CSV table of C-alpha atoms in Angstrom, one decimal:
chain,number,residue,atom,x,y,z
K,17,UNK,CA,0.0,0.0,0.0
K,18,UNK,CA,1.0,3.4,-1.1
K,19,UNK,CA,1.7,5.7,1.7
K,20,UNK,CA,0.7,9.8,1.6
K,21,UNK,CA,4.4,10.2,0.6
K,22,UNK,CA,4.2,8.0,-1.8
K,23,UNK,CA,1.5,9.6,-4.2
K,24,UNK,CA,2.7,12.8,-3.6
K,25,UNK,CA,6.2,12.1,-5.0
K,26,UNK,CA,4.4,10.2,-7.8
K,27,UNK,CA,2.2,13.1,-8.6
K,28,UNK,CA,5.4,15.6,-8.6
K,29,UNK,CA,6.7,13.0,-10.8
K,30,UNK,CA,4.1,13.0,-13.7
K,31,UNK,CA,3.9,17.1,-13.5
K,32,UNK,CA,7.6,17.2,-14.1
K,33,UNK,CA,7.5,14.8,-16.7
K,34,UNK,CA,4.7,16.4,-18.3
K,35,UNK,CA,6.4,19.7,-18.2
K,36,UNK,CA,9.7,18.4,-20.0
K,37,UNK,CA,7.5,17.1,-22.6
K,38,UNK,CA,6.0,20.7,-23.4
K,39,UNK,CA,9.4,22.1,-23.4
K,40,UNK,CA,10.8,19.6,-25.5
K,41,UNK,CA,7.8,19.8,-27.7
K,42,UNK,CA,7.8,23.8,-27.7
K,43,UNK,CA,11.7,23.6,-28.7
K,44,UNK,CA,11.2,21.5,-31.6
K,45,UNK,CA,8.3,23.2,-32.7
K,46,UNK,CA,11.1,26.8,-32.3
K,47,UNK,CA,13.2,25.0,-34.2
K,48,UNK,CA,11.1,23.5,-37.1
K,49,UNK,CA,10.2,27.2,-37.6
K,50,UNK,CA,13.6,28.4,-37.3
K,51,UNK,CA,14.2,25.6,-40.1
K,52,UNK,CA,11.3,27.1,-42.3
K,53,UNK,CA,12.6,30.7,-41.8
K,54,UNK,CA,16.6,29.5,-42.9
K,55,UNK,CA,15.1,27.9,-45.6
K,56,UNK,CA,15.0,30.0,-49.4
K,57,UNK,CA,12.3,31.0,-50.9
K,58,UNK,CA,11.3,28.8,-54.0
K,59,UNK,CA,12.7,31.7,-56.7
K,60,UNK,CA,10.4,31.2,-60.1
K,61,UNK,CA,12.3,30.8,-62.6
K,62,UNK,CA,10.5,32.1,-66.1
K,63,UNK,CA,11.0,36.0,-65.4
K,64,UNK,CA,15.0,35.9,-65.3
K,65,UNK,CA,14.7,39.9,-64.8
K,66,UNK,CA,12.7,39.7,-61.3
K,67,UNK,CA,14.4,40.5,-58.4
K,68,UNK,CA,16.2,37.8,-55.6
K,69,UNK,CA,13.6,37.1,-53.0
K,70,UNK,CA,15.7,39.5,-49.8
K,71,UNK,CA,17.8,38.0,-47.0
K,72,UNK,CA,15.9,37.1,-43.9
K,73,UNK,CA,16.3,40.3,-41.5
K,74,UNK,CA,17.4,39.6,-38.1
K,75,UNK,CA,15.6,40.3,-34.8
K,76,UNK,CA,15.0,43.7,-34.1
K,77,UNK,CA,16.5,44.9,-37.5
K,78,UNK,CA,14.9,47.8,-39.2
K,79,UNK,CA,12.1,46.2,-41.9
K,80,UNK,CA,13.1,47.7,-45.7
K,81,UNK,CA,9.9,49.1,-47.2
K,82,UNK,CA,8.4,46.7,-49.8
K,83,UNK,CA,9.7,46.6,-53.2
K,84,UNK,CA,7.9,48.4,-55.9
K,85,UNK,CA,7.1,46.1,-58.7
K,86,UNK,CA,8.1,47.7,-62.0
K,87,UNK,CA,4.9,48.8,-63.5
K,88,UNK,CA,4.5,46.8,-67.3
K,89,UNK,CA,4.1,49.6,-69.5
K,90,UNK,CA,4.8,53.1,-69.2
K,91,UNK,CA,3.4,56.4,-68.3
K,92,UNK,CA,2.0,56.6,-72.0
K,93,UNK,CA,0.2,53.0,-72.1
K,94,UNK,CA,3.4,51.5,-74.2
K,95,UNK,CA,5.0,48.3,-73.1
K,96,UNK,CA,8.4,49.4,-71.9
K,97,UNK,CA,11.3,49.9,-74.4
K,98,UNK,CA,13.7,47.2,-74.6
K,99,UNK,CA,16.9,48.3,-74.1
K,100,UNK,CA,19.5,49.4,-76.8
K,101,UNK,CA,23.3,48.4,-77.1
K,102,UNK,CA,25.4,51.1,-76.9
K,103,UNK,CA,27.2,52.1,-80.1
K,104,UNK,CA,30.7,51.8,-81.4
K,105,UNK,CA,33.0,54.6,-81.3
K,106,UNK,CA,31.9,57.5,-84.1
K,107,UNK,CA,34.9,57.8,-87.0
K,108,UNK,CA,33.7,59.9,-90.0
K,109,UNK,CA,36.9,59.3,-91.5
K,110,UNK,CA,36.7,55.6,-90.9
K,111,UNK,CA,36.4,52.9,-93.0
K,112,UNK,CA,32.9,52.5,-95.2
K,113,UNK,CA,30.6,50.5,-93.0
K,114,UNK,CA,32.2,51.4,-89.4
K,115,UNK,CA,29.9,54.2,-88.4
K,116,UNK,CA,27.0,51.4,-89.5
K,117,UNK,CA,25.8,50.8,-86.4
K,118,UNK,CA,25.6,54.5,-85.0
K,119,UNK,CA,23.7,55.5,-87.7
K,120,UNK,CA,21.5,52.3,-87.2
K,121,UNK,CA,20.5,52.5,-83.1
K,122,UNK,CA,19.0,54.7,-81.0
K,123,UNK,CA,21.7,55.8,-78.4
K,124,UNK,CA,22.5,58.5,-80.9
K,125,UNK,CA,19.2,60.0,-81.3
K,126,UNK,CA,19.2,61.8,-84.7
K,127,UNK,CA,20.7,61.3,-88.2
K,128,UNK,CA,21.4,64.2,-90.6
K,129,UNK,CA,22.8,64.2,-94.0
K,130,UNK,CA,24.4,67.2,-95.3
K,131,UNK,CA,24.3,67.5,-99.1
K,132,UNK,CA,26.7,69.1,-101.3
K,133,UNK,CA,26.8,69.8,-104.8
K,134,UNK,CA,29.6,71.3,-107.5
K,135,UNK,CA,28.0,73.4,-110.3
K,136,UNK,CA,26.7,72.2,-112.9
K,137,UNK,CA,24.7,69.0,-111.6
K,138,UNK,CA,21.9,69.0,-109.5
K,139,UNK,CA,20.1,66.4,-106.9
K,140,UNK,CA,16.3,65.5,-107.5
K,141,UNK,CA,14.0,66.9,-104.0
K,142,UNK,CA,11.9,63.8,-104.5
K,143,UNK,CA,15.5,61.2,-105.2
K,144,UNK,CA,16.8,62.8,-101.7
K,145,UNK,CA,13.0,62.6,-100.0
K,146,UNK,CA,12.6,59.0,-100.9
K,147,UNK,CA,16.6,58.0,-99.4
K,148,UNK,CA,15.4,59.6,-95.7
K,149,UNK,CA,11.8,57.7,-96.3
K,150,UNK,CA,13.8,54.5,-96.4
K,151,UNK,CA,16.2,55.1,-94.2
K,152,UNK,CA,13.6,56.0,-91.7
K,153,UNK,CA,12.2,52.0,-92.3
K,154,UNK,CA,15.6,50.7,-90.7
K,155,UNK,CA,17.2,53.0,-88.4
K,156,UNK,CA,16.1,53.7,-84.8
K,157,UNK,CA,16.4,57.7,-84.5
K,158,UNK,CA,13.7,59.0,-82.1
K,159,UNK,CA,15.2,62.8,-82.5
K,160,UNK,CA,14.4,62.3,-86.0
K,161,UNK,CA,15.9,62.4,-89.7
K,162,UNK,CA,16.9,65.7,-91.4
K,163,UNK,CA,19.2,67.6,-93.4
K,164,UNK,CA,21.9,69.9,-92.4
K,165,UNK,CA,24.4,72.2,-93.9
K,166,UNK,CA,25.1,71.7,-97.9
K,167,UNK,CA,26.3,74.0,-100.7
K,168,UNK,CA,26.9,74.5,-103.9
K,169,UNK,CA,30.1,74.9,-105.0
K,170,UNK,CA,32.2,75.7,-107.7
K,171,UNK,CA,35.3,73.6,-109.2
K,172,UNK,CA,36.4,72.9,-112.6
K,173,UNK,CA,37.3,69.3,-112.0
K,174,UNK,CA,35.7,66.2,-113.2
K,175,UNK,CA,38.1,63.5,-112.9
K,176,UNK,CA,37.3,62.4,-109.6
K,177,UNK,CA,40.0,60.2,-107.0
K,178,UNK,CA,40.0,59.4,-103.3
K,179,UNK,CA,42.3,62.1,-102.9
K,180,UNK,CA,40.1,64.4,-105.2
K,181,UNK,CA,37.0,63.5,-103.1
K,182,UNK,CA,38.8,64.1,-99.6
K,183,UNK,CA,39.7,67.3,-100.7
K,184,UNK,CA,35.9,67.7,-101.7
K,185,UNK,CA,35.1,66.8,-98.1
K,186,UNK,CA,37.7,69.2,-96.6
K,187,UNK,CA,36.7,72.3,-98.6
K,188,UNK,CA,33.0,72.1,-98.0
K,189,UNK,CA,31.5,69.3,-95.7
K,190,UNK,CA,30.5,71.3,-92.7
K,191,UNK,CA,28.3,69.0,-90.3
K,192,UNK,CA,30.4,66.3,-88.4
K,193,UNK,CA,29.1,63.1,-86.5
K,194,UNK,CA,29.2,63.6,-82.4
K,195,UNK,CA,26.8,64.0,-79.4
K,196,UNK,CA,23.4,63.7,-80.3
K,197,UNK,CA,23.9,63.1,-83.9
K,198,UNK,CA,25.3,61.0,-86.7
K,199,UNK,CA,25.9,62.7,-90.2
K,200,UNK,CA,26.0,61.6,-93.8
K,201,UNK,CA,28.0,63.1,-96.2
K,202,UNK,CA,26.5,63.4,-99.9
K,203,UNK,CA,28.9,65.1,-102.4
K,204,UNK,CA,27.1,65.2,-106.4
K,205,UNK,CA,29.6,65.9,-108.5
K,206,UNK,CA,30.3,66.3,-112.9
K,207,UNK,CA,32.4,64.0,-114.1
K,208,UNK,CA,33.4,60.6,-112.8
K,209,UNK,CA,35.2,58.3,-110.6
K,210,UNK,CA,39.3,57.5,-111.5
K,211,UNK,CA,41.5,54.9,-110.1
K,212,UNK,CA,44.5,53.7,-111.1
K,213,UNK,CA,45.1,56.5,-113.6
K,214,UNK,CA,41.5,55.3,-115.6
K,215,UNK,CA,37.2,56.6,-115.1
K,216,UNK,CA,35.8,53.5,-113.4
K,217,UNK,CA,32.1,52.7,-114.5
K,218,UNK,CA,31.2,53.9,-111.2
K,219,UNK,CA,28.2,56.5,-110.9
K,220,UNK,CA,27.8,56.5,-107.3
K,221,UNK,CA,30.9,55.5,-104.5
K,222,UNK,CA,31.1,55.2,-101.1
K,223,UNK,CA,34.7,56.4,-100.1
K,224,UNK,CA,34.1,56.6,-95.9
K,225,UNK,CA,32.5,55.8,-92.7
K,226,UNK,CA,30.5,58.8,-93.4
K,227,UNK,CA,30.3,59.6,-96.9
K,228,UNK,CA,29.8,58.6,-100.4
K,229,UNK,CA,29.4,60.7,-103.6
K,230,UNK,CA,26.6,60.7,-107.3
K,231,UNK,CA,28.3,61.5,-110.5
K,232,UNK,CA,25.1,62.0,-112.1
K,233,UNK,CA,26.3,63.0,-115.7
K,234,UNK,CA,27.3,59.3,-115.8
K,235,UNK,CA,24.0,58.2,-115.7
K,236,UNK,CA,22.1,60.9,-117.8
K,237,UNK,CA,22.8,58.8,-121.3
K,238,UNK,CA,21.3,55.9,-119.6
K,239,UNK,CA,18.0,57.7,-118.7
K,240,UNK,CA,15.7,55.8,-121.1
K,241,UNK,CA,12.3,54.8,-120.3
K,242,UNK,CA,13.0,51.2,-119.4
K,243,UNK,CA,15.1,52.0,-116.6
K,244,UNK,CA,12.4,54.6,-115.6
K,245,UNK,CA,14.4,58.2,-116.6
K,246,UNK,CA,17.0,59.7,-114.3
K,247,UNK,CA,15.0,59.9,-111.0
K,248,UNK,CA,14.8,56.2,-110.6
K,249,UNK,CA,18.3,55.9,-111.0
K,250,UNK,CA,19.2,58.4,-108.6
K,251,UNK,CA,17.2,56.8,-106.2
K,252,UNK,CA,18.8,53.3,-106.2
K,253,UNK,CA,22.0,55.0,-106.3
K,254,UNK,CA,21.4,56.4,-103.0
K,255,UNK,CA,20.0,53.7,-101.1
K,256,UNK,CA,22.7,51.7,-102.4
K,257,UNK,CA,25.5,54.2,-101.1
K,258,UNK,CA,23.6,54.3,-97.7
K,259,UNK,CA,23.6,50.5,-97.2
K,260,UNK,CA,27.1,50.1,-98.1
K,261,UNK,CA,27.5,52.8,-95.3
K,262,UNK,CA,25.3,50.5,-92.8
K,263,UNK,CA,27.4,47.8,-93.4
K,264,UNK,CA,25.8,45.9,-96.2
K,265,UNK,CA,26.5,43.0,-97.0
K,266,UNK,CA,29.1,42.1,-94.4
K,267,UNK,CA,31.3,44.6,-94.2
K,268,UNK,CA,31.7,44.8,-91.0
K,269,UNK,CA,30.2,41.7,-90.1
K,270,UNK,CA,29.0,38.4,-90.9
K,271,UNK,CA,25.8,37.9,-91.9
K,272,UNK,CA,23.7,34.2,-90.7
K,273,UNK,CA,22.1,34.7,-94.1
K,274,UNK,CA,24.0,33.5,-97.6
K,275,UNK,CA,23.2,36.6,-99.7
K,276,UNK,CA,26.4,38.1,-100.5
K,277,UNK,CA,27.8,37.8,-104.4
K,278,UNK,CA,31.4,35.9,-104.5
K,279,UNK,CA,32.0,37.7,-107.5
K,280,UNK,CA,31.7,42.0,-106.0
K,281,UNK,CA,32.3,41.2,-102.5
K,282,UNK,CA,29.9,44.1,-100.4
K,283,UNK,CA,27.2,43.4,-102.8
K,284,UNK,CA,23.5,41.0,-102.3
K,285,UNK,CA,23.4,38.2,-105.0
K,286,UNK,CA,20.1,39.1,-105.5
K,287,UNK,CA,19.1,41.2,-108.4
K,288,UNK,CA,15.8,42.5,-106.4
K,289,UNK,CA,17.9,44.0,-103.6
K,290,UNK,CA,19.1,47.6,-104.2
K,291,UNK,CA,22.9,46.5,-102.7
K,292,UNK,CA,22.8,44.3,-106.4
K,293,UNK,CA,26.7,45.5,-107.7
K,294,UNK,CA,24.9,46.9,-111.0
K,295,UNK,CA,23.3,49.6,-109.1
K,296,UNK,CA,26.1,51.8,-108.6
K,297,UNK,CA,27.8,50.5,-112.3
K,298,UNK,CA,26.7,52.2,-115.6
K,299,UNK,CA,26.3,48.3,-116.3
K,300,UNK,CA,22.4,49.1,-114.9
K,301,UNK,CA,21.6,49.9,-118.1
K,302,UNK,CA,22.5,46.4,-119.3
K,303,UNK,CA,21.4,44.6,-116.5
K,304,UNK,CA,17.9,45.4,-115.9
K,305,UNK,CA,15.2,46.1,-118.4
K,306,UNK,CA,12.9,48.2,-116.4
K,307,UNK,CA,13.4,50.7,-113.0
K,308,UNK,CA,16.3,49.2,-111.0
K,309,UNK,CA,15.1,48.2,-107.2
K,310,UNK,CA,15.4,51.2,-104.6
K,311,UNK,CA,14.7,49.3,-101.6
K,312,UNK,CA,16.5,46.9,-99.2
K,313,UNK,CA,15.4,43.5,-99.4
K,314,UNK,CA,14.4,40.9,-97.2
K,315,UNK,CA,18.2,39.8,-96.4
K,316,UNK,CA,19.6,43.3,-96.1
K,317,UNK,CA,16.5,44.3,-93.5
K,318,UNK,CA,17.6,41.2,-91.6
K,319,UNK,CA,21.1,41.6,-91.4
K,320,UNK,CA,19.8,45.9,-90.5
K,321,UNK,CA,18.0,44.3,-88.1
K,322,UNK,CA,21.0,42.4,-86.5
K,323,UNK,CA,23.2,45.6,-86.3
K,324,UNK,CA,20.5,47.6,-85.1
K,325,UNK,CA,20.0,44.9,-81.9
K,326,UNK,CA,23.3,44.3,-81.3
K,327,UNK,CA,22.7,40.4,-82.6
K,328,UNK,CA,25.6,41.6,-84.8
């Protein structure tokens, strides 16, 4: 039999036992949660842009005010711009094609061309209105396209070398590529294009980063009504002096596309782009039967495309 002793020390018994097991319990339970608060937050993985999930804070640290999610389109309704690779280094005295991608991306805002023009030719309003109307289709120029600058001047010479045409650019170019815009340099000049001591069959030639001259007397005698008289001309001519100063075809890099012509390295294979090597020959005449194209084709917008996003 049990004394009074007895059952009391077997009471105290259960009551501590029963107390250690609350503790114990209460301590795993502390550290379970102390578990689920170490652990990371599962991070979703789709949006590679969002933000780490934050560090746990530490007792009695000062809580950071929540984070703002970035709103998904802008102030005016748009979806947000993506962003734009920097461009290369500006050289208007660098090699044809290097100032491609400047003139191509928005992170210099505006592109003007400055026209000049010796005595005794003359550029066509709606030739010059037509190259900014395509270049507008492929560059990314949110101050906008214009024209700068330009003269006529006067010069008695016709026979036209590299030399010749920097001394052109020297005497009269005036608007020069830096801050917030890139400039193309158009010289139309009489005569025509020498090298090597003999006229080439050029009638348009890009000679720079930043410049390319029209010998437009070269291409009056081929003004018939096939090739669609001298405006249609004029116009290929200067889209095809702009490309070859944007680059095309793979100047200045290498395009994933196979539409460059072995035979006139710089120039598409295809007849229906305006970069076809005829364009900028007095060959046109004999090589197409009707108006020469005036626009970039499919490849070329692809590979403007490329430069333009940085893809190239």
């Amino acid at each position: 039999m049990i004394g009074t002793r007895g059952v009391a020390a077997a009471m105290i018994a259960v009551v501590a036992l029963t107390t250690a097991c609350s503790a114990a319990s209460d301590l795993a339970d502390e550290v379970q949660t102390a578990a689920e608060d170490l652990r990371p937050e599962p991070v979703e993985q789709p949006d590679a842009q969002e933000d780490p999930a934050p560090p746990p804070q530490e007792p009695g640290a000062p809580t950071a005010p929540p984070a703002t999610e970035a709103p998904a389109r802008d102030d005016a309704g748009e979806p947000p711009t993506e962003a734009q690779p920097p461009p290369p280094p500006i050289d208007d005295a660098g090699g044809v094609g290097a100032n491609g991608r400047a003139i191509l991306r928005a992170a210099v805002p505006r592109l003007v061309f400055e026209v000049d023009v010796q005595e005794g030719v003359a550029p066509s309003q709606a030739a010059l209105d037509h190259l900014t109307a395509v270049a507008g289709g492929v560059v990314d120029k949110p101050g906008g396209i214009g024209f700068a600058g330009g003269n006529t001047f006067v010069s008695d010479r016709t026979e036209w070398t590299r030399d010749a045409l920097r001394d052109a650019v020297a005497a009269n170019r005036s608007q020069f590529s830096g801050g917030d815009a890139v400039v193309v340099y158009v010289l139309y000049l009489r005569g025509g294009f020498f090298r090597d001591g003999g006229q080439t069959g050029s009638i348009g030639v890009a000679f720079s980063a930043s410049e390319f001259a029209l010998f437009p007397q070269r291409w009056q005698s081929l003004t018939n009504g096939l090739l669609g008289g001298r405006d249609a001309i004029e116009r290929a001519v200067l889209v095809h002096e702009l490309g070859h100063l944007l680059g095309l075809v793979n100047l200045t890099y290498q395009s994933p596309i196979d539409h460059e012509d072995p035979d006139n390295p710089g120039h598409s294979s295809n007849r229906g782009s305006v970069m076809y090597w005829a364009i900028e020959s007095d060959a046109i005449a004999q090589v197409f039967d009707g108006p020469p194209p005036d626009r970039f084709d499919d490849a070329d917008r692809q590979d403007l495309e490329g430069l333009r996003s940085g893809r190239l």
